[in-house]
Short mmCIF file of C-alpha atoms in Angstrom, two decimals:
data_model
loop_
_atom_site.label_atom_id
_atom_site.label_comp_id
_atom_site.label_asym_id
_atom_site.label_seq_id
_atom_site.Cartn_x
_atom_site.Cartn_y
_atom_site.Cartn_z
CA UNK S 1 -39.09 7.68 31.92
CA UNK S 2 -39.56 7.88 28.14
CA UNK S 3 -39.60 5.11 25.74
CA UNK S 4 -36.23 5.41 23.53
CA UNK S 5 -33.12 3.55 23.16
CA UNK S 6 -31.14 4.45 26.83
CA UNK S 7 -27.82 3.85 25.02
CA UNK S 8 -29.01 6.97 22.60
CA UNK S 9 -30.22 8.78 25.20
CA UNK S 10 -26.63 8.53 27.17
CA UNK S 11 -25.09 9.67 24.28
CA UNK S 12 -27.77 12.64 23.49
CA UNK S 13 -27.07 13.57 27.51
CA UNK S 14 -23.42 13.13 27.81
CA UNK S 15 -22.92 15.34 24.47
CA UNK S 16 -24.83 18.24 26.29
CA UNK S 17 -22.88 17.53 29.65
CA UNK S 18 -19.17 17.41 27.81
CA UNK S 19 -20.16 20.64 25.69
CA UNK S 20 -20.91 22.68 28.99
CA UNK S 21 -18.38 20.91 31.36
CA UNK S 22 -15.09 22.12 28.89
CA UNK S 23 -16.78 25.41 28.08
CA UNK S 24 -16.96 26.11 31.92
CA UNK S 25 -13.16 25.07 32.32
CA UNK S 26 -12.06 27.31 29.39
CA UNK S 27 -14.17 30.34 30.78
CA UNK S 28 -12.62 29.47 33.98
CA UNK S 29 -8.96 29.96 32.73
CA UNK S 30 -9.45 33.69 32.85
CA UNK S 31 -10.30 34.14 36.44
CA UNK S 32 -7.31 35.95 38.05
CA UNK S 33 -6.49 37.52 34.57
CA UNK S 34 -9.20 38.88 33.10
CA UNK S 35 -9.22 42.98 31.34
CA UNK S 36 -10.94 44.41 34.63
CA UNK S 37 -12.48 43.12 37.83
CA UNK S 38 -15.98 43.05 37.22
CA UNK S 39 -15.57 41.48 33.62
CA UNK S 40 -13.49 38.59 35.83
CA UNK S 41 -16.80 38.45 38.11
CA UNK S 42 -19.23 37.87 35.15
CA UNK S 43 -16.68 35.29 33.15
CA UNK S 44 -16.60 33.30 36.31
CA UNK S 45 -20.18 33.55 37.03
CA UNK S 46 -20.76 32.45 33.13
CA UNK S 47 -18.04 29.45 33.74
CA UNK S 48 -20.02 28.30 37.29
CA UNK S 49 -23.25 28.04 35.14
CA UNK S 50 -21.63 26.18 32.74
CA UNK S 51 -20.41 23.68 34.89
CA UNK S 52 -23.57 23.66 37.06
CA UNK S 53 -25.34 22.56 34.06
CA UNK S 54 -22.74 19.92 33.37
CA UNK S 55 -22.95 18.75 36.45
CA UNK S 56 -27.12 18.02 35.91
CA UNK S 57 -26.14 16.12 32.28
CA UNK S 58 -23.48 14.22 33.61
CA UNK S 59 -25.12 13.14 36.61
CA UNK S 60 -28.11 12.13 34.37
CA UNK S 61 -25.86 10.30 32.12
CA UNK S 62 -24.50 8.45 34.22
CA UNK S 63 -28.11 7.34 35.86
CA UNK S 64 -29.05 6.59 32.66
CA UNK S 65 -25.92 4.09 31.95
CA UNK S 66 -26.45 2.46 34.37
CA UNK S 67 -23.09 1.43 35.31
CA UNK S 68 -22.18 3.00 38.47
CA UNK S 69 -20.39 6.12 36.80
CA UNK S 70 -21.77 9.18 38.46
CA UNK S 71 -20.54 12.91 37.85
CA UNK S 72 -17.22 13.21 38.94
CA UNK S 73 -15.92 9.48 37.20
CA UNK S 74 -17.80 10.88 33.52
CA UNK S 75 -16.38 14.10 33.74
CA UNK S 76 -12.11 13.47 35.93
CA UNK S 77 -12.00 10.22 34.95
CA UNK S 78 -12.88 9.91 30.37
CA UNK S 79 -10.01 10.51 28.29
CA UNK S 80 -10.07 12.84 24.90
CA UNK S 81 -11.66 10.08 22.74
CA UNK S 82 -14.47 9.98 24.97
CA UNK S 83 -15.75 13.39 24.94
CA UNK S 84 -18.07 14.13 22.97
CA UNK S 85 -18.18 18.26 23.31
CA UNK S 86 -18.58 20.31 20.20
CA UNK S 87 -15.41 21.32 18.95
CA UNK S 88 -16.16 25.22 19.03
CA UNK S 89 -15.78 24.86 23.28
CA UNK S 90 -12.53 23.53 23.27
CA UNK S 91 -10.94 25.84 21.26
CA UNK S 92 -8.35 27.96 23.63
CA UNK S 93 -9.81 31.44 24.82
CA UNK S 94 -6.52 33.36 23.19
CA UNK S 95 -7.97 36.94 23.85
CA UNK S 96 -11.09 38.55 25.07
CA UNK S 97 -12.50 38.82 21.55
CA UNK S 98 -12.17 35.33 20.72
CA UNK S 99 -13.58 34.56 24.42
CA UNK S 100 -17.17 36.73 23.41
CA UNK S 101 -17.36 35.26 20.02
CA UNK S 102 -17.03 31.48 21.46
CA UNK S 103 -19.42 32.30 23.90
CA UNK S 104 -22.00 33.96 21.86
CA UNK S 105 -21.94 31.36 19.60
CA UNK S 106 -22.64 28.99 22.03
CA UNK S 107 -25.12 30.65 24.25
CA UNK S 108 -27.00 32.05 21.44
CA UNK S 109 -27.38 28.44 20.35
CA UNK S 110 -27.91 26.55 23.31
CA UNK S 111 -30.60 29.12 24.21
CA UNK S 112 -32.56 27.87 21.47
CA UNK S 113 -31.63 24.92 22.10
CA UNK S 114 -32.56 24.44 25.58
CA UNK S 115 -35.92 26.49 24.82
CA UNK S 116 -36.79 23.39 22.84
CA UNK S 117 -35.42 21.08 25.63
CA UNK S 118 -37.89 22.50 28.21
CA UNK S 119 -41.09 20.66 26.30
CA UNK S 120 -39.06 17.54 25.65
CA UNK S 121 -40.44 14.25 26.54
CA UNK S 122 -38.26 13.15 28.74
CA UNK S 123 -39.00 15.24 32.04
CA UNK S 124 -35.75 15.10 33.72
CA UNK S 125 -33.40 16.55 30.75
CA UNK S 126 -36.84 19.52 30.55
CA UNK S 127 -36.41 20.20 34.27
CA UNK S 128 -32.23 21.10 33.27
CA UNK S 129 -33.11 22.79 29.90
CA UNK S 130 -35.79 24.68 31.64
CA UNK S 131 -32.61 26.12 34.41
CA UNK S 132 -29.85 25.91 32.03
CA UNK S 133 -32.24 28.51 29.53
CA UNK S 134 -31.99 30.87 31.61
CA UNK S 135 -28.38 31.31 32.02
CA UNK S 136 -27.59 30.52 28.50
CA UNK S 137 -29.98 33.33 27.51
CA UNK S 138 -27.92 36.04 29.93
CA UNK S 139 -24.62 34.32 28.68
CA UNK S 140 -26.02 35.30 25.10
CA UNK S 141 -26.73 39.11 26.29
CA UNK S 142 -23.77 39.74 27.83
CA UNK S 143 -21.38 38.61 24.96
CA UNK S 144 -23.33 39.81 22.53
CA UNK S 145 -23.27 43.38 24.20
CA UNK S 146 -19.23 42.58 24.22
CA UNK S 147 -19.46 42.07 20.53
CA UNK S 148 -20.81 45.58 19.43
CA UNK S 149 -18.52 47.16 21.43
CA UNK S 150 -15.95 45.54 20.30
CA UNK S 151 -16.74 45.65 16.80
CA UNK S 152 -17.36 49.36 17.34
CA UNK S 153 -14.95 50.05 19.38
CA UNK S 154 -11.45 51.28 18.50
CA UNK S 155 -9.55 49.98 15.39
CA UNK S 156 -7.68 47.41 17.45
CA UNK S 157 -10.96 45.89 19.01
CA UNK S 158 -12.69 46.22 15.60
CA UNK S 159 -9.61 43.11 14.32
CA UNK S 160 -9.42 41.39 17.13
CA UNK S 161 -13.45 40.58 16.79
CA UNK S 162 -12.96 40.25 13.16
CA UNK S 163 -10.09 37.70 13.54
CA UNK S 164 -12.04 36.07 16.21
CA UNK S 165 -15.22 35.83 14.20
CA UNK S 166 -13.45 34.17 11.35
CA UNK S 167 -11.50 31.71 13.16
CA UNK S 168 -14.24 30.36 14.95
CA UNK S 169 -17.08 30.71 11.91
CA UNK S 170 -15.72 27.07 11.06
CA UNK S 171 -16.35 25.21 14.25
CA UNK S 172 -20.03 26.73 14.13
CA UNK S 173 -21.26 24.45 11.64
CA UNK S 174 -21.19 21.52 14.07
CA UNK S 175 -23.99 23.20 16.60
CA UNK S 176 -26.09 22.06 14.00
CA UNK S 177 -25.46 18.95 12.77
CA UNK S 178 -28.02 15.99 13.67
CA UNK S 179 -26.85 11.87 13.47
CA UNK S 180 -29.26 8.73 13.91
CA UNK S 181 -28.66 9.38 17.13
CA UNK S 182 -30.56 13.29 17.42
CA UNK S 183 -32.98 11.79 14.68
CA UNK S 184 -34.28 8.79 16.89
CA UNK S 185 -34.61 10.93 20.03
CA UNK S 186 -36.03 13.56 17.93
CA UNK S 187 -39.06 10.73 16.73
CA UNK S 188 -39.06 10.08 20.34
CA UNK S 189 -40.19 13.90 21.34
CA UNK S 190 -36.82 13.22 23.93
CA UNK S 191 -34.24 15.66 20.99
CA UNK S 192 -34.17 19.39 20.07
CA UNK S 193 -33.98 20.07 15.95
CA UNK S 194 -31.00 22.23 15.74
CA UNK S 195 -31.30 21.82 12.32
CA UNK S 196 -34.48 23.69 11.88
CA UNK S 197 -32.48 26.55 14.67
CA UNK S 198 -29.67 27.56 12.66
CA UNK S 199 -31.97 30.29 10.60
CA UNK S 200 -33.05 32.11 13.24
CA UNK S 201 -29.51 31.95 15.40
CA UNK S 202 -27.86 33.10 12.35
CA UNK S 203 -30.54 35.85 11.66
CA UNK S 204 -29.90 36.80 15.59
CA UNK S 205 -26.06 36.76 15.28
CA UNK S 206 -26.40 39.24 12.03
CA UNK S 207 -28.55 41.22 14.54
CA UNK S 208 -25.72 41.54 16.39
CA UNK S 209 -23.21 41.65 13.91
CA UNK S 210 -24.83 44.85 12.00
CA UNK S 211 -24.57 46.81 15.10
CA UNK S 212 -20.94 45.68 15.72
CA UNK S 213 -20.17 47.04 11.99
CA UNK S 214 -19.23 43.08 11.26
CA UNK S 215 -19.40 41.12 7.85
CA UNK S 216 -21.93 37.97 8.33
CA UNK S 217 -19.36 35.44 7.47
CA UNK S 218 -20.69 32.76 4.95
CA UNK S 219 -22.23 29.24 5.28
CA UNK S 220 -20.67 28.27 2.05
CA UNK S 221 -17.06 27.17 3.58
CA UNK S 222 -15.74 24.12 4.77
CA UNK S 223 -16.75 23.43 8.59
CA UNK S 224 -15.17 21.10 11.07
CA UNK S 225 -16.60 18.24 12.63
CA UNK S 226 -16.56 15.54 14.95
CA UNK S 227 -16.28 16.17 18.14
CA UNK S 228 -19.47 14.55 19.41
CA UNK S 229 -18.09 11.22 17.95
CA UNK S 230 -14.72 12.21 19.98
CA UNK S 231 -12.39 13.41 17.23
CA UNK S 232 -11.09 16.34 18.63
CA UNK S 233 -8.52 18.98 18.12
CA UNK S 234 -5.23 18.88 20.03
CA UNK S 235 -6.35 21.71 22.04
CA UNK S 236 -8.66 19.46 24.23
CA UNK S 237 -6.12 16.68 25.81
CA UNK S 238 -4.23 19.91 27.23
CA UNK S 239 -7.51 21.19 28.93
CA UNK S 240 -8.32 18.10 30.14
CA UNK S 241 -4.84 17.21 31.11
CA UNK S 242 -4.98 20.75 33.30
CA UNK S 243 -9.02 19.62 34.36
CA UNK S 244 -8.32 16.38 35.42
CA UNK S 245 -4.87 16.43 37.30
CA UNK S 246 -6.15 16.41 40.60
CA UNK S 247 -8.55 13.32 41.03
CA UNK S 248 -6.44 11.70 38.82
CA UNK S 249 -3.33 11.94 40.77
CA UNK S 250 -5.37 11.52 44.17
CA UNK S 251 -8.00 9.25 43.13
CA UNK S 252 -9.78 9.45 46.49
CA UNK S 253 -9.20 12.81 47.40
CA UNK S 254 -11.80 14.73 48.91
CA UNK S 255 -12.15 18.61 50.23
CA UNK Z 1 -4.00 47.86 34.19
CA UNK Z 2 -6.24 49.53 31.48
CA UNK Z 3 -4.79 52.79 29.90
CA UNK Z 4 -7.49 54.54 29.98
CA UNK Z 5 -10.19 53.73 32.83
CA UNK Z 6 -14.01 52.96 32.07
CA UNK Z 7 -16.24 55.73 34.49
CA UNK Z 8 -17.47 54.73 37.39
CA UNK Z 9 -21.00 54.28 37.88
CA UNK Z 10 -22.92 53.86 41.71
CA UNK Z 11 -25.23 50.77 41.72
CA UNK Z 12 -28.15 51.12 44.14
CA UNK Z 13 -30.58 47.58 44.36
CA UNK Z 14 -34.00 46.88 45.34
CA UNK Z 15 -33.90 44.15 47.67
CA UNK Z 16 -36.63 41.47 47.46
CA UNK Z 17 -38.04 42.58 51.16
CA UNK Z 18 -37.73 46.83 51.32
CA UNK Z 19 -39.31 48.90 49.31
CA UNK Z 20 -36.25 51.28 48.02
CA UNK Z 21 -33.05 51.21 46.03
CA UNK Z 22 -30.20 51.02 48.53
CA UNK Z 23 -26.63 52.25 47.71
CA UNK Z 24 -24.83 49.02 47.09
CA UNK Z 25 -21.48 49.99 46.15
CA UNK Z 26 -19.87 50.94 42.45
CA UNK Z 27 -18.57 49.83 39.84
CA UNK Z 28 -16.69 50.90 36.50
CA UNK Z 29 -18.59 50.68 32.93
CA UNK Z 30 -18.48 51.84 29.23
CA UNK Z 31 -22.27 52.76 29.29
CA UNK Z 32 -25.38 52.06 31.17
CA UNK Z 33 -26.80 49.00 29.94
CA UNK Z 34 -23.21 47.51 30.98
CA UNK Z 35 -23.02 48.78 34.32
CA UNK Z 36 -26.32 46.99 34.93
CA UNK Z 37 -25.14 43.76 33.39
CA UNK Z 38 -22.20 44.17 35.67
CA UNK Z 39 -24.21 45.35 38.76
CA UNK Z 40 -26.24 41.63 38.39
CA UNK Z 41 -22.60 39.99 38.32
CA UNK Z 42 -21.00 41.88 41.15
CA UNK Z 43 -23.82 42.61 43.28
CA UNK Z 44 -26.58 40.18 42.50
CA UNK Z 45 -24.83 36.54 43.12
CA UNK Z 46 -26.88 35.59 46.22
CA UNK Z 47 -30.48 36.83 45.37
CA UNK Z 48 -29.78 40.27 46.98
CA UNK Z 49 -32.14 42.11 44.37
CA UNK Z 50 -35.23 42.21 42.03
CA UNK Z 51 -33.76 45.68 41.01
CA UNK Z 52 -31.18 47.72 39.92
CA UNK Z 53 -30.71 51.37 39.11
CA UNK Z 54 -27.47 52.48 37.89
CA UNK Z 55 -25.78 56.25 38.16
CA UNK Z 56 -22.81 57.82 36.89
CA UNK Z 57 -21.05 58.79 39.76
CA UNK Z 58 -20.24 61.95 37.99
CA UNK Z 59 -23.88 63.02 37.98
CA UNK Z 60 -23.88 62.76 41.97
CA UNK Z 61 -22.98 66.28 43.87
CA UNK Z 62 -22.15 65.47 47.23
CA UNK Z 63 -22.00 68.08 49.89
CA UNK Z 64 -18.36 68.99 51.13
CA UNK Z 65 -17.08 67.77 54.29
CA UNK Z 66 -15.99 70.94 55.01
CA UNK Z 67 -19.66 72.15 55.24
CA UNK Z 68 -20.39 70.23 58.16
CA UNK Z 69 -20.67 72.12 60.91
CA UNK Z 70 -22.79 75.06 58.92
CA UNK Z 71 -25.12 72.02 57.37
CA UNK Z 72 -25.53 69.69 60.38
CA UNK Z 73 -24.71 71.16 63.48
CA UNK Z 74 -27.81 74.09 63.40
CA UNK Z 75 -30.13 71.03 64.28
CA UNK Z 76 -28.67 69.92 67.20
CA UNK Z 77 -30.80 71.85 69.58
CA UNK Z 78 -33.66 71.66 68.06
CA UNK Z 79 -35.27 68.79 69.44
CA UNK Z 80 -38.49 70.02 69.06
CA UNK Z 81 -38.52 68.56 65.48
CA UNK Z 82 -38.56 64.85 66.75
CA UNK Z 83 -41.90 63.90 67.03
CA UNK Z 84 -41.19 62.42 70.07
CA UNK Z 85 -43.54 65.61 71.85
CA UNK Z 86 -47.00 63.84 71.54
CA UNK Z 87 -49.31 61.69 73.47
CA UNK Z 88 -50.23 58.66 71.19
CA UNK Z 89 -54.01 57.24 72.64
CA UNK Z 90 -53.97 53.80 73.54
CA UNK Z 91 -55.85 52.56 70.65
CA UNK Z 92 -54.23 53.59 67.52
CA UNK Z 93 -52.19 51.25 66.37
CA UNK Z 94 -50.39 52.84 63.86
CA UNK Z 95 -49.56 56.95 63.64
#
């Protein structure tokens, strides 16, 4: 146990938990309609890693509240104004392209991210980072392979990455961002700095992107924000409506 | 589904216990260093492997079935090539 404000640290936890719980339901929505079999394999592999990890922050978070709330009540039983995901994980899948982008935004970051978490203070959210790493890192691989071929691929696949790349640019700002919250924890040795990340995970994307024959899209636009203080974009009451159904319907249903 | 199919490639994996690559199965891939990435997702989910080798099926010739008897049947008789012919001595353990 670390010394540092618990009601930050359920925050700091629950952020990480919401961010891979709705990634892992949107990566889920393709299974049973994905381009080819083994591409379905590897998106539901990605989405059962995604909620595995959730399923080690929410549990935390909910030890750390102290208030009874385990897993399955944080993640079935919180409505839209109480997740706290990044925005960029929400947004809907609409075609492979946008699918790889999301994701190699994401893993590329929370690869770095979790690198960090490994040494962090607090031993229990290092013992996750140190698993979730891992994943996140083959996550990053695998999309970012996706990526180059699609960017130089045929003239169809070259757009739809394009498109993709510039739709999402504006929800990539948020990885980033840092609050009181992040700054405490991050005096407490418990935090990651993702501010001091986004260099080298931008210098790794235009890696990527030169290879793909892709323009680095520019820093210097207006990015969205919020959705770690729960303002979130229509797009994430439907998933959760879809997520939820079940145990809310059946509160004391059990398989 | 796809209009134009993605070749096939055989995946053969090293299992954590035996010592060679064992035919696994196949799958279909744009290039090598995908059909690995998709031999770890379709063949690697319960900690089957520590290795994988990937091959164009195209680069395997297979004998024809055809050939059978003239390939396989001239050994039939020849049991002589079983070394099943010697005395082992009691104290060697391993031959």
């Amino acid at each position: 146990m670390t010394t540092c404000d618990q009601k930050d640290l359920f925050t700091y936890v629950l952020r990480l938990g919401d961010s891979g719980l709705v990634l892992g339901q949107r990566l889920s929505e393709w299974v049973g309609k994905a381009p080819m079999l083994e591409e379905e394999m590897a998106l539901a592999n990605m989405a059962l890693d995604m909620v595995g990890q959730a399923r080690n922050f929410l549990s935390y978070a909910g030890e750390v509240e102290g208030r009874g709330r385990g897993e399955d009540a944080l993640a079935m039983h919180r409505d839209v104004g109480s997740f706290s995901n990044l925005l960029l994980v929400e947004q809907p899948n609409r075609d492979f392209a946008y699918t790889m982008v999301r994701q190699y935004f994401y893993a590329s970051f929370a690869e770095r991210l979790f690198e960090q978490l490994q040494h962090s203070a607090d031993s229990r959210l290092a013992g996750i980072a140190a698993k979730a790493v891992k994943e996140c890192r083959y996550h990053a691989r695998h999309s970012g392979l996706w990526l180059v071929r699609l960017g130089d691929g045929t003239e169809e696949s070259h757009q739809r990455v394009a498109r993709a790349l510039e739709d999402l640019w504006p929800y990539t700002g948020e990885l980033f961002e840092m609050d009181e919250v992040d700054r405490r924890l991050l005096e407490a040795g418990v935090a990651a700095d993702v501010q001091a990340m986004r260099t080298e995970w931008r210098e790794a994307l235009n890696q990527v992107l030169v290879e793909a024959r892709l323009p680095l899209p520019s820093d210097e636009i207006w990015m969205h924000s919020g959705g770690r203080i729960g303002r979130h974009s229509e797009h994430l009451g439907h998933l959760l409506a879809t997520m939820q159904i079940l145990p809310r319907s059946y509160p004391d249903a059990n398989w | 589904m796809q209009e134009r199919e993605l070749p096939l490639w055989e995946v053969f994996i090293r299992s954590r216990t035996g010592l060679n690559h064992r035919h696994v199965g196949s799958l279909h891939a744009a290039d090598a260093a995908m059909a690995i990435q998709n031999a770890r997702d379709l063949y690697c989910r319960r900690q089957e492997g520590i290795g994988i080798w990937v091959v164009e099926s195209a680069a395997i010739h297979a004998s024809d079935p055809a050939d059978k008897d003239a390939l396989f049947d001239p050994a039939e008789d020849k049991i002589y090539r079983h070394p099943t012919f010697y005395d082992v001595p009691d104290g060697v353990e391993n031959i």
